[in-house]
Amino acid sequence: MSGVLGGARGGSANPLRQLTIGQLRQRTSLKWREYPDDVLPLWVAEMDVPLAEPVARAITDAVARGDTGYTAGTAYPQALAEFAHRRWGWDGLAVERTTLVPDVMHGVVEALRLLTDVGDAVVVNCPVYPPFYDFVTHAGRRIVEAPLGDDLRIDLGALEDAFQRARAVGRPAAYLLCNPHNPTGVLHTAAELAAVAGLADQHGVRVVADEIHAPVVIGGAQFTPYLSVPGAENGLSLMSASKGWNLAGLRGGMLIAGPAAAGDLARVPFEASVSTSHLGVIAHTAAFRDGGEWLDAVLTGLDDNRRLLAALLAEHLPVVRYQPGQATYLAWLDCRALGLGDDPASVFLDRGRVALNPGTAFGTGGGGHVRLNLATAPELITEAVRRMAAAVA
Ligand SMILES: Cc1ncc(COP(=O)(O)O)c(C=O)c1O
């Protein structure tokens, strides 16, 4: 069956090298459909991989059974709790303090609704994943930006300043933490997260951690779940197999409460927790339960790709600055020295026929940057950098 679906057998073959560009161009999802065929798309966070065999098997078995009704049970949080134990040595994910959410961003909105009211502030570390702005404002909350430092890490001074501004009128406020951080790929340390928790507590700000990229940690680095650090007991976290196993089309997410946030979680409305796709839950459960070997093969491929990108940039675009992250499959490129203004992505697209995410969408500090998606074949990364260099030659 894995042959039919193109699933990876075992964990050794690099899933990022298994599809031809012809096969990828047959895909109907956003990454491969937004631009014409002469554009090489290294933008939205989809991976150019076949589906992991355990996931493919789980959903094809469900389809064969006609098992496409409403979702039930606790298999997903159980699989996630066991994954958290195996991968991160974390035993704090209590199944009874979880609730299914339709996907991570809808889970973020539900979490923010538990902690804040319309008009209240939500702090984010810009530059950051653009839908943080869209979903937060659509939910009627207002964004307060706490810019990352020049080293791309959380700047505690800027965060404290933002917390003060967020709380200035005495209203509740939340902090939407991105752990690991999209677009920089920065993996926050346990010490940084503990400092964040302390600061949030001091200012009466509640923390919602978007940890969707947590499985995608590269080169032996260690992910720290926000809820595992001292002081984070009243935090909320969102997790999902969506990024690690490329399951955005099989939506699903998990809202997880720290021990002191169990009462908040109990207020999640019925309608928010019953809208998760059953096939999504089946896929995510299989990924966390049986997809570790496949994930490891992807992570090895991503480690090679980030090294390849650094070498290619050094050779062909040496003024572009790239600090390889320890997490996510995203590369944040500082192109300001190219002198292309705020939106170098439009130049790379128009003249180079390569699609990257424009940095301006990521909020303050994103101008002059682009985000490149490393979850593809090394040959396509090589071709993308060749096109980028040609565009500015
Ligand atoms: C930080 C972050 N949060 C959320 C999402 C989207 O998650 P979902 O599709 O489950 O809403 C992404 C997708 O790339 C992301 O990078």
mmCIF file of C-alpha atoms and ligand atoms in Angstrom:
data_model
loop_
_atom_site.group_PDB
_atom_site.id
_atom_site.type_symbol
_atom_site.label_atom_id
_atom_site.label_comp_id
_atom_site.label_asym_id
_atom_site.label_seq_id
_atom_site.Cartn_x
_atom_site.Cartn_y
_atom_site.Cartn_z
ATOM 1 C CA MET A 1 0.000 0.000 0.000
ATOM 2 C CA SER A 2 2.805 2.385 0.717
ATOM 3 C CA GLY A 3 3.782 2.000 -2.949
ATOM 4 C CA VAL A 4 0.327 3.073 -4.093
ATOM 5 C CA LEU A 5 0.273 6.113 -1.839
ATOM 6 C CA GLY A 6 3.950 6.837 -2.194
ATOM 7 C CA GLY A 7 4.366 6.324 1.557
ATOM 8 C CA ALA A 8 7.868 6.076 3.005
ATOM 9 C CA ARG A 9 8.846 2.566 4.031
ATOM 10 C CA GLY A 10 10.725 2.494 7.291
ATOM 11 C CA GLY A 11 12.572 5.517 8.554
ATOM 12 C CA SER A 12 15.799 5.519 6.648
ATOM 13 C CA ALA A 13 14.866 6.980 3.249
ATOM 14 C CA ASN A 14 14.707 10.768 3.211
ATOM 15 C CA PRO A 15 11.004 11.659 2.657
ATOM 16 C CA LEU A 16 12.117 15.021 1.248
ATOM 17 C CA ARG A 17 13.733 13.273 -1.736
ATOM 18 C CA GLN A 18 10.943 10.932 -2.737
ATOM 19 C CA LEU A 19 8.748 13.035 -5.006
ATOM 20 C CA THR A 20 9.615 14.427 -8.396
ATOM 21 C CA ILE A 21 8.725 17.973 -9.322
ATOM 22 C CA GLY A 22 6.226 16.491 -11.781
ATOM 23 C CA GLN A 23 4.475 14.677 -8.942
ATOM 24 C CA LEU A 24 4.522 17.788 -6.774
ATOM 25 C CA ARG A 25 2.989 19.899 -9.526
ATOM 26 C CA GLN A 26 0.035 17.509 -9.594
ATOM 27 C CA ARG A 27 -0.795 18.467 -6.036
ATOM 28 C CA THR A 28 -3.904 20.600 -5.573
ATOM 29 C CA SER A 29 -2.985 22.201 -2.247
ATOM 30 C CA LEU A 30 -2.039 25.838 -1.755
ATOM 31 C CA LYS A 31 1.734 25.577 -2.030
ATOM 32 C CA TRP A 32 1.654 24.154 -5.530
ATOM 33 C CA ARG A 33 -1.460 25.913 -6.853
ATOM 34 C CA GLU A 34 -1.041 29.555 -5.946
ATOM 35 C CA TYR A 35 1.531 30.361 -8.658
ATOM 36 C CA PRO A 36 1.952 29.426 -12.323
ATOM 37 C CA ASP A 37 4.092 26.417 -13.242
ATOM 38 C CA ASP A 38 7.222 28.415 -14.017
ATOM 39 C CA VAL A 39 7.393 29.539 -10.376
ATOM 40 C CA LEU A 40 9.263 27.394 -7.854
ATOM 41 C CA PRO A 41 7.153 27.553 -4.658
ATOM 42 C CA LEU A 42 9.122 27.594 -1.388
ATOM 43 C CA TRP A 43 6.592 29.521 0.620
ATOM 44 C CA VAL A 44 3.561 28.316 2.702
ATOM 45 C CA ALA A 45 4.311 25.722 5.418
ATOM 46 C CA GLU A 46 3.549 22.522 3.557
ATOM 47 C CA MET A 47 6.164 19.802 3.173
ATOM 48 C CA ASP A 48 7.075 18.188 -0.158
ATOM 49 C CA VAL A 49 6.858 14.669 1.250
ATOM 50 C CA PRO A 50 4.688 11.608 0.694
ATOM 51 C CA LEU A 51 2.389 10.869 3.591
ATOM 52 C CA ALA A 52 4.056 8.862 6.379
ATOM 53 C CA GLU A 53 3.079 5.226 5.911
ATOM 54 C CA PRO A 54 1.499 4.758 9.391
ATOM 55 C CA VAL A 55 -0.678 7.824 8.785
ATOM 56 C CA ALA A 56 -1.637 6.740 5.269
ATOM 57 C CA ARG A 57 -2.543 3.294 6.579
ATOM 58 C CA ALA A 58 -4.650 4.669 9.434
ATOM 59 C CA ILE A 59 -6.748 6.896 7.208
ATOM 60 C CA THR A 60 -7.120 4.457 4.328
ATOM 61 C CA ASP A 61 -8.213 1.794 6.837
ATOM 62 C CA ALA A 62 -10.752 4.268 8.247
ATOM 63 C CA VAL A 63 -12.035 5.046 4.755
ATOM 64 C CA ALA A 64 -12.296 1.321 4.006
ATOM 65 C CA ARG A 65 -14.389 0.907 7.153
ATOM 66 C CA GLY A 66 -16.531 3.891 6.225
ATOM 67 C CA ASP A 67 -15.391 5.285 9.582
ATOM 68 C CA THR A 68 -16.094 8.907 8.675
ATOM 69 C CA GLY A 69 -18.527 10.016 11.370
ATOM 70 C CA TYR A 70 -18.063 12.310 14.376
ATOM 71 C CA THR A 71 -14.954 11.906 16.450
ATOM 72 C CA ALA A 72 -14.903 10.255 19.900
ATOM 73 C CA GLY A 73 -12.520 9.094 22.589
ATOM 74 C CA THR A 74 -9.120 10.089 23.936
ATOM 75 C CA ALA A 75 -6.754 8.274 21.582
ATOM 76 C CA TYR A 76 -5.320 11.576 20.266
ATOM 77 C CA PRO A 77 -4.332 13.112 23.629
ATOM 78 C CA GLN A 78 -3.060 9.733 24.796
ATOM 79 C CA ALA A 79 -0.826 9.376 21.745
ATOM 80 C CA LEU A 80 0.384 12.953 22.203
ATOM 81 C CA ALA A 81 1.103 12.404 25.923
ATOM 82 C CA GLU A 82 3.160 9.307 25.099
ATOM 83 C CA PHE A 83 5.014 11.201 22.347
ATOM 84 C CA ALA A 84 5.737 14.025 24.825
ATOM 85 C CA HIS A 85 7.147 11.480 27.254
ATOM 86 C CA ARG A 86 9.324 9.740 24.654
ATOM 87 C CA ARG A 87 10.578 12.848 22.820
ATOM 88 C CA TRP A 88 10.754 15.523 25.462
ATOM 89 C CA GLY A 89 10.816 13.534 28.701
ATOM 90 C CA TRP A 90 7.695 15.449 29.708
ATOM 91 C CA ASP A 91 5.030 13.718 31.789
ATOM 92 C CA GLY A 92 2.936 16.787 32.513
ATOM 93 C CA LEU A 93 0.453 16.367 29.672
ATOM 94 C CA ALA A 94 -2.629 15.094 31.496
ATOM 95 C CA VAL A 95 -5.259 13.693 29.137
ATOM 96 C CA GLU A 96 -8.036 15.068 31.373
ATOM 97 C CA ARG A 97 -6.609 18.576 30.910
ATOM 98 C CA THR A 98 -6.891 18.491 27.118
ATOM 99 C CA THR A 99 -9.616 19.238 24.651
ATOM 100 C CA LEU A 100 -9.753 18.703 20.910
ATOM 101 C CA VAL A 101 -9.911 21.814 18.762
ATOM 102 C CA PRO A 102 -10.589 21.975 15.009
ATOM 103 C CA ASP A 103 -7.023 23.122 14.311
ATOM 104 C CA VAL A 104 -4.333 25.134 16.030
ATOM 105 C CA MET A 105 -5.418 28.634 15.033
ATOM 106 C CA HIS A 106 -9.036 28.022 16.031
ATOM 107 C CA GLY A 107 -7.672 26.589 19.270
ATOM 108 C CA VAL A 108 -5.626 29.743 19.794
ATOM 109 C CA VAL A 109 -8.752 31.834 19.379
ATOM 110 C CA GLU A 110 -10.710 29.652 21.825
ATOM 111 C CA ALA A 111 -7.874 29.927 24.352
ATOM 112 C CA LEU A 112 -7.775 33.715 23.984
ATOM 113 C CA ARG A 113 -11.555 33.841 24.432
ATOM 114 C CA LEU A 114 -11.180 32.014 27.754
ATOM 115 C CA LEU A 115 -8.652 34.518 29.042
ATOM 116 C CA THR A 116 -9.636 37.869 27.522
ATOM 117 C CA ASP A 117 -12.623 39.829 26.275
ATOM 118 C CA VAL A 118 -13.257 41.810 23.119
ATOM 119 C CA GLY A 119 -10.967 44.850 23.076
ATOM 120 C CA ASP A 120 -8.325 43.273 25.335
ATOM 121 C CA ALA A 121 -4.665 43.049 24.356
ATOM 122 C CA VAL A 122 -2.733 40.071 23.025
ATOM 123 C CA VAL A 123 1.058 40.386 23.010
ATOM 124 C CA VAL A 124 3.061 38.781 20.195
ATOM 125 C CA ASN A 125 6.795 38.640 19.421
ATOM 126 C CA CYS A 126 7.156 40.190 16.000
ATOM 127 C CA PRO A 127 8.161 39.228 13.397
ATOM 128 C CA VAL A 128 5.797 36.295 13.801
ATOM 129 C CA TYR A 129 3.453 33.925 11.883
ATOM 130 C CA PRO A 130 1.105 36.342 10.030
ATOM 131 C CA PRO A 131 -2.222 34.651 10.986
ATOM 132 C CA PHE A 132 -1.504 35.613 14.612
ATOM 133 C CA TYR A 133 -2.487 39.127 13.519
ATOM 134 C CA ASP A 134 -5.471 38.016 11.433
ATOM 135 C CA PHE A 135 -7.051 35.587 13.896
ATOM 136 C CA VAL A 136 -6.462 37.754 16.975
ATOM 137 C CA THR A 137 -7.973 40.856 15.397
ATOM 138 C CA HIS A 138 -10.821 38.856 13.847
ATOM 139 C CA ALA A 139 -11.623 37.709 17.398
ATOM 140 C CA GLY A 140 -11.871 41.379 18.392
ATOM 141 C CA ARG A 141 -8.678 41.491 20.457
ATOM 142 C CA ARG A 142 -5.925 44.023 19.783
ATOM 143 C CA ILE A 143 -2.287 43.158 19.058
ATOM 144 C CA VAL A 144 0.525 44.604 21.147
ATOM 145 C CA GLU A 145 3.923 43.914 19.609
ATOM 146 C CA ALA A 146 7.023 42.908 21.585
ATOM 147 C CA PRO A 147 9.797 42.844 18.945
ATOM 148 C CA LEU A 148 12.387 40.072 19.039
ATOM 149 C CA GLY A 149 15.951 41.125 19.800
ATOM 150 C CA ASP A 150 18.616 41.552 17.098
ATOM 151 C CA ASP A 151 19.712 37.992 17.913
ATOM 152 C CA LEU A 152 16.154 36.903 16.975
ATOM 153 C CA ARG A 153 15.530 35.695 20.543
ATOM 154 C CA ILE A 154 12.815 36.922 22.912
ATOM 155 C CA ASP A 155 13.843 40.322 24.282
ATOM 156 C CA LEU A 156 12.666 40.260 27.887
ATOM 157 C CA GLY A 157 12.887 44.049 28.168
ATOM 158 C CA ALA A 158 10.669 44.512 25.116
ATOM 159 C CA LEU A 159 8.317 41.837 26.447
ATOM 160 C CA GLU A 160 8.005 43.556 29.808
ATOM 161 C CA ASP A 161 7.343 46.853 28.079
ATOM 162 C CA ALA A 162 4.626 45.202 25.972
ATOM 163 C CA PHE A 163 3.091 43.542 29.053
ATOM 164 C CA GLN A 164 2.923 46.956 30.733
ATOM 165 C CA ARG A 165 1.241 48.494 27.684
ATOM 166 C CA ALA A 166 -1.130 45.544 27.410
ATOM 167 C CA ARG A 167 -2.164 45.886 31.039
ATOM 168 C CA ALA A 168 -2.106 49.691 31.195
ATOM 169 C CA VAL A 169 -5.885 50.041 31.367
ATOM 170 C CA GLY A 170 -6.219 47.272 33.937
ATOM 171 C CA ARG A 171 -7.947 44.864 31.587
ATOM 172 C CA PRO A 172 -6.947 41.181 31.226
ATOM 173 C CA ALA A 173 -4.245 40.494 28.672
ATOM 174 C CA ALA A 174 -2.712 37.435 27.065
ATOM 175 C CA TYR A 175 0.644 36.630 25.485
ATOM 176 C CA LEU A 176 0.589 34.458 22.379
ATOM 177 C CA LEU A 177 3.979 32.760 22.481
ATOM 178 C CA CYS A 178 5.272 30.904 19.426
ATOM 179 C CA ASN A 179 7.378 27.975 20.693
ATOM 180 C CA PRO A 180 9.421 27.206 18.592
ATOM 181 C CA HIS A 181 9.253 30.513 16.783
ATOM 182 C CA ASN A 182 7.934 30.882 13.242
ATOM 183 C CA PRO A 183 9.569 32.415 11.089
ATOM 184 C CA THR A 184 13.031 32.371 12.707
ATOM 185 C CA GLY A 185 13.163 28.702 13.737
ATOM 186 C CA VAL A 186 14.430 29.774 17.152
ATOM 187 C CA LEU A 187 13.959 27.179 19.863
ATOM 188 C CA HIS A 188 13.354 28.895 23.190
ATOM 189 C CA THR A 189 15.409 27.518 26.073
ATOM 190 C CA ALA A 190 13.955 26.300 29.364
ATOM 191 C CA ALA A 191 15.568 29.311 31.057
ATOM 192 C CA GLU A 192 14.000 31.737 28.579
ATOM 193 C CA LEU A 193 10.586 30.149 29.001
ATOM 194 C CA ALA A 194 10.861 30.246 32.782
ATOM 195 C CA ALA A 195 11.785 33.935 32.584
ATOM 196 C CA VAL A 196 8.764 34.529 30.328
ATOM 197 C CA ALA A 197 6.500 32.721 32.803
ATOM 198 C CA GLY A 198 7.869 34.806 35.673
ATOM 199 C CA LEU A 199 7.354 38.049 33.797
ATOM 200 C CA ALA A 200 3.841 37.081 32.763
ATOM 201 C CA ASP A 201 2.962 36.213 36.343
ATOM 202 C CA GLN A 202 4.417 39.484 37.614
ATOM 203 C CA HIS A 203 2.273 41.490 35.184
ATOM 204 C CA GLY A 204 -0.860 39.355 35.404
ATOM 205 C CA VAL A 205 -0.641 38.316 31.750
ATOM 206 C CA ARG A 206 -1.865 34.832 30.783
ATOM 207 C CA VAL A 207 0.238 32.783 28.355
ATOM 208 C CA VAL A 208 -1.045 30.812 25.361
ATOM 209 C CA ALA A 209 1.794 28.861 23.732
ATOM 210 C CA ASP A 210 1.408 27.834 20.085
ATOM 211 C CA GLU A 211 3.621 24.725 19.980
ATOM 212 C CA ILE A 212 2.601 23.381 16.580
ATOM 213 C CA HIS A 213 6.236 23.161 15.429
ATOM 214 C CA ALA A 214 7.384 21.281 18.552
ATOM 215 C CA PRO A 215 8.012 17.953 16.771
ATOM 216 C CA VAL A 216 10.223 19.679 14.183
ATOM 217 C CA VAL A 217 13.392 20.120 16.214
ATOM 218 C CA ILE A 218 16.618 19.533 14.330
ATOM 219 C CA GLY A 219 20.144 18.335 14.985
ATOM 220 C CA GLY A 220 19.619 16.782 18.407
ATOM 221 C CA ALA A 221 18.359 20.020 20.016
ATOM 222 C CA GLN A 222 15.814 19.651 22.818
ATOM 223 C CA PHE A 223 12.327 21.158 22.737
ATOM 224 C CA THR A 224 10.981 22.469 26.048
ATOM 225 C CA PRO A 225 7.178 22.434 26.369
ATOM 226 C CA TYR A 226 6.063 25.757 27.818
ATOM 227 C CA LEU A 227 3.865 24.037 30.394
ATOM 228 C CA SER A 228 6.888 22.112 31.713
ATOM 229 C CA VAL A 229 8.725 25.161 33.077
ATOM 230 C CA PRO A 230 8.285 26.449 36.631
ATOM 231 C CA GLY A 231 5.727 29.240 36.826
ATOM 232 C CA ALA A 232 3.793 28.100 33.739
ATOM 233 C CA GLU A 233 1.116 26.212 35.673
ATOM 234 C CA ASN A 234 -1.678 28.537 34.556
ATOM 235 C CA GLY A 235 -0.606 28.456 30.900
ATOM 236 C CA LEU A 236 -2.385 26.963 27.917
ATOM 237 C CA SER A 237 -0.679 25.215 25.011
ATOM 238 C CA LEU A 238 -1.733 24.219 21.506
ATOM 239 C CA MET A 239 -0.160 21.175 19.900
ATOM 240 C CA SER A 240 -0.781 19.254 16.693
ATOM 241 C CA ALA A 241 0.800 16.780 14.286
ATOM 242 C CA SER A 242 0.022 19.162 11.446
ATOM 243 C CA LYS A 243 3.509 20.550 10.854
ATOM 244 C CA GLY A 244 5.591 17.491 11.775
ATOM 245 C CA TRP A 245 3.701 15.170 9.431
ATOM 246 C CA ASN A 246 2.263 17.609 6.855
ATOM 247 C CA LEU A 247 -1.367 17.133 7.875
ATOM 248 C CA ALA A 248 -2.841 20.598 7.275
ATOM 249 C CA GLY A 249 -5.393 18.955 4.983
ATOM 250 C CA LEU A 250 -6.384 16.577 7.796
ATOM 251 C CA ARG A 251 -7.087 19.208 10.370
ATOM 252 C CA GLY A 252 -6.836 18.716 14.092
ATOM 253 C CA GLY A 253 -5.320 20.251 17.192
ATOM 254 C CA MET A 254 -5.143 19.879 20.925
ATOM 255 C CA LEU A 255 -5.640 22.531 23.593
ATOM 256 C CA ILE A 256 -3.717 21.589 26.726
ATOM 257 C CA ALA A 257 -4.045 23.254 30.127
ATOM 258 C CA GLY A 258 -1.486 23.501 32.893
ATOM 259 C CA PRO A 259 -2.738 22.348 36.317
ATOM 260 C CA ALA A 260 -3.822 25.861 37.338
ATOM 261 C CA ALA A 261 -5.683 26.425 34.055
ATOM 262 C CA ALA A 262 -7.944 23.361 34.289
ATOM 263 C CA GLY A 263 -10.858 25.587 35.330
ATOM 264 C CA ASP A 264 -10.370 27.743 32.261
ATOM 265 C CA LEU A 265 -10.310 24.708 30.005
ATOM 266 C CA ALA A 266 -13.573 23.513 31.505
ATOM 267 C CA ARG A 267 -15.184 26.664 30.072
ATOM 268 C CA VAL A 268 -14.357 25.738 26.446
ATOM 269 C CA PRO A 269 -17.769 25.749 24.805
ATOM 270 C CA PHE A 270 -19.270 22.559 23.431
ATOM 271 C CA GLU A 271 -19.332 23.929 19.894
ATOM 272 C CA ALA A 272 -15.570 24.539 19.882
ATOM 273 C CA SER A 273 -14.618 21.050 21.004
ATOM 274 C CA VAL A 274 -16.926 19.031 18.744
ATOM 275 C CA SER A 275 -15.825 20.475 15.413
ATOM 276 C CA THR A 276 -12.650 18.437 14.945
ATOM 277 C CA SER A 277 -12.477 16.180 11.901
ATOM 278 C CA HIS A 278 -12.608 12.493 12.797
ATOM 279 C CA LEU A 279 -10.259 11.625 9.932
ATOM 280 C CA GLY A 280 -7.976 14.384 11.178
ATOM 281 C CA VAL A 281 -7.967 12.875 14.659
ATOM 282 C CA ILE A 282 -7.197 9.425 13.222
ATOM 283 C CA ALA A 283 -4.303 10.845 11.184
ATOM 284 C CA HIS A 284 -2.837 12.919 14.024
ATOM 285 C CA THR A 285 -3.121 10.012 16.449
ATOM 286 C CA ALA A 286 -1.275 7.667 14.075
ATOM 287 C CA ALA A 287 1.421 10.295 13.506
ATOM 288 C CA PHE A 288 2.153 10.797 17.197
ATOM 289 C CA ARG A 289 1.823 7.095 18.000
ATOM 290 C CA ASP A 290 3.612 5.465 15.073
ATOM 291 C CA GLY A 291 5.249 8.228 13.048
ATOM 292 C CA GLY A 292 8.454 8.773 15.050
ATOM 293 C CA GLU A 293 10.763 6.913 12.708
ATOM 294 C CA TRP A 294 9.416 8.765 9.670
ATOM 295 C CA LEU A 295 9.723 12.091 11.494
ATOM 296 C CA ASP A 296 13.357 11.336 12.348
ATOM 297 C CA ALA A 297 14.077 10.749 8.660
ATOM 298 C CA VAL A 298 12.506 14.137 7.829
ATOM 299 C CA LEU A 299 14.503 15.851 10.568
ATOM 300 C CA THR A 300 17.752 14.412 9.215
ATOM 301 C CA GLY A 301 16.813 15.687 5.751
ATOM 302 C CA LEU A 302 15.984 19.130 7.157
ATOM 303 C CA ASP A 303 19.314 19.271 8.963
ATOM 304 C CA ASP A 304 21.049 18.628 5.621
ATOM 305 C CA ASN A 305 18.843 21.224 3.924
ATOM 306 C CA ARG A 306 19.596 24.005 6.377
ATOM 307 C CA ARG A 307 23.338 23.355 5.940
ATOM 308 C CA LEU A 308 22.875 23.303 2.172
ATOM 309 C CA LEU A 309 21.002 26.615 2.248
ATOM 310 C CA ALA A 310 23.708 28.267 4.368
ATOM 311 C CA ALA A 311 26.404 27.060 1.953
ATOM 312 C CA LEU A 312 24.463 28.140 -1.136
ATOM 313 C CA LEU A 313 23.776 31.600 0.279
ATOM 314 C CA ALA A 314 27.432 32.029 1.275
ATOM 315 C CA GLU A 315 28.413 31.222 -2.289
ATOM 316 C CA HIS A 316 25.727 32.939 -4.362
ATOM 317 C CA LEU A 317 24.154 35.622 -2.135
ATOM 318 C CA PRO A 318 26.770 36.343 0.530
ATOM 319 C CA VAL A 319 25.134 39.569 1.741
ATOM 320 C CA VAL A 320 21.934 37.732 2.701
ATOM 321 C CA ARG A 321 22.039 36.924 6.407
ATOM 322 C CA TYR A 322 20.746 33.558 7.594
ATOM 323 C CA GLN A 323 21.008 32.237 11.138
ATOM 324 C CA PRO A 324 19.927 28.595 10.833
ATOM 325 C CA GLY A 325 17.324 27.819 13.487
ATOM 326 C CA GLN A 326 17.154 24.679 15.580
ATOM 327 C CA ALA A 327 13.479 24.104 14.854
ATOM 328 C CA THR A 328 10.768 24.383 12.187
ATOM 329 C CA TYR A 329 11.484 23.875 8.491
ATOM 330 C CA LEU A 330 11.491 27.609 7.858
ATOM 331 C CA ALA A 331 14.459 29.844 7.075
ATOM 332 C CA TRP A 332 14.280 33.564 7.808
ATOM 333 C CA LEU A 333 16.508 35.484 5.437
ATOM 334 C CA ASP A 334 17.606 39.045 6.082
ATOM 335 C CA CYS A 335 17.905 40.492 2.591
ATOM 336 C CA ARG A 336 18.211 44.147 3.604
ATOM 337 C CA ALA A 337 21.780 44.433 2.316
ATOM 338 C CA LEU A 338 20.543 43.603 -1.191
ATOM 339 C CA GLY A 339 18.927 47.051 -1.288
ATOM 340 C CA LEU A 340 15.605 45.736 -2.615
ATOM 341 C CA GLY A 341 13.485 47.679 -0.138
ATOM 342 C CA ASP A 342 10.814 46.260 2.127
ATOM 343 C CA ASP A 343 9.631 43.501 -0.167
ATOM 344 C CA PRO A 344 12.482 41.482 -1.691
ATOM 345 C CA ALA A 345 10.064 38.538 -2.119
ATOM 346 C CA SER A 346 8.332 40.423 -4.939
ATOM 347 C CA VAL A 347 11.677 40.831 -6.752
ATOM 348 C CA PHE A 348 12.520 37.130 -6.303
ATOM 349 C CA LEU A 349 9.069 36.261 -7.623
ATOM 350 C CA ASP A 350 8.919 38.667 -10.544
ATOM 351 C CA ARG A 351 12.490 38.343 -11.755
ATOM 352 C CA GLY A 352 13.539 34.953 -10.354
ATOM 353 C CA ARG A 353 10.258 32.993 -10.523
ATOM 354 C CA VAL A 354 10.686 31.698 -6.976
ATOM 355 C CA ALA A 355 7.917 32.185 -4.403
ATOM 356 C CA LEU A 356 8.899 32.997 -0.829
ATOM 357 C CA ASN A 357 6.854 34.590 1.965
ATOM 358 C CA PRO A 358 7.305 38.378 2.131
ATOM 359 C CA GLY A 359 8.684 39.418 5.510
ATOM 360 C CA THR A 360 6.351 42.412 5.737
ATOM 361 C CA ALA A 361 3.441 40.055 6.506
ATOM 362 C CA PHE A 362 5.165 39.022 9.757
ATOM 363 C CA GLY A 363 4.703 42.394 11.444
ATOM 364 C CA THR A 364 7.171 45.005 12.629
ATOM 365 C CA GLY A 365 10.757 44.028 11.807
ATOM 366 C CA GLY A 366 9.781 41.848 8.849
ATOM 367 C CA GLY A 367 10.574 44.401 6.142
ATOM 368 C CA GLY A 368 13.524 43.459 3.929
ATOM 369 C CA HIS A 369 13.220 39.782 4.925
ATOM 370 C CA VAL A 370 11.797 36.680 3.261
ATOM 371 C CA ARG A 371 10.802 33.297 4.662
ATOM 372 C CA LEU A 372 11.953 30.236 2.742
ATOM 373 C CA ASN A 373 10.455 26.764 3.254
ATOM 374 C CA LEU A 374 13.216 24.146 3.611
ATOM 375 C CA ALA A 375 10.865 21.144 3.547
ATOM 376 C CA THR A 376 11.639 20.184 -0.019
ATOM 377 C CA ALA A 377 14.233 18.330 -2.072
ATOM 378 C CA PRO A 378 17.808 19.655 -1.890
ATOM 379 C CA GLU A 379 17.768 20.037 -5.686
ATOM 380 C CA LEU A 380 14.872 22.490 -5.407
ATOM 381 C CA ILE A 381 16.637 24.512 -2.719
ATOM 382 C CA THR A 382 19.690 24.695 -4.976
ATOM 383 C CA GLU A 383 17.516 25.812 -7.882
ATOM 384 C CA ALA A 384 15.716 28.384 -5.706
ATOM 385 C CA VAL A 385 18.972 30.026 -4.601
ATOM 386 C CA ARG A 386 20.233 29.993 -8.178
ATOM 387 C CA ARG A 387 17.050 31.818 -9.241
ATOM 388 C CA MET A 388 17.260 34.269 -6.341
ATOM 389 C CA ALA A 389 20.874 35.111 -7.220
ATOM 390 C CA ALA A 390 19.973 35.523 -10.895
ATOM 391 C CA ALA A 391 17.131 37.854 -9.916
ATOM 392 C CA VAL A 392 19.497 40.310 -8.265
ATOM 393 C CA ALA A 393 22.531 39.861 -10.548
HETATM 394 C C1 LIG B 1 2.961 28.956 14.411
HETATM 395 C C2 LIG B 1 1.827 28.341 13.648
HETATM 396 N N1 LIG B 1 0.616 28.215 14.218
HETATM 397 C C3 LIG B 1 -0.421 27.677 13.562
HETATM 398 C C4 LIG B 1 -0.286 27.241 12.253
HETATM 399 C C5 LIG B 1 -1.492 26.719 11.533
HETATM 400 O O1 LIG B 1 -2.059 25.666 12.234
HETATM 401 P P1 LIG B 1 -3.500 25.132 11.845
HETATM 402 O O2 LIG B 1 -3.486 24.899 10.363
HETATM 403 O O3 LIG B 1 -3.655 23.873 12.644
HETATM 404 O O4 LIG B 1 -4.464 26.192 12.255
HETATM 405 C C6 LIG B 1 0.950 27.342 11.614
HETATM 406 C C7 LIG B 1 1.104 26.883 10.230
HETATM 407 O O5 LIG B 1 2.134 26.996 9.628
HETATM 408 C C8 LIG B 1 2.035 27.905 12.326
HETATM 409 O O6 LIG B 1 3.243 28.040 11.766
#
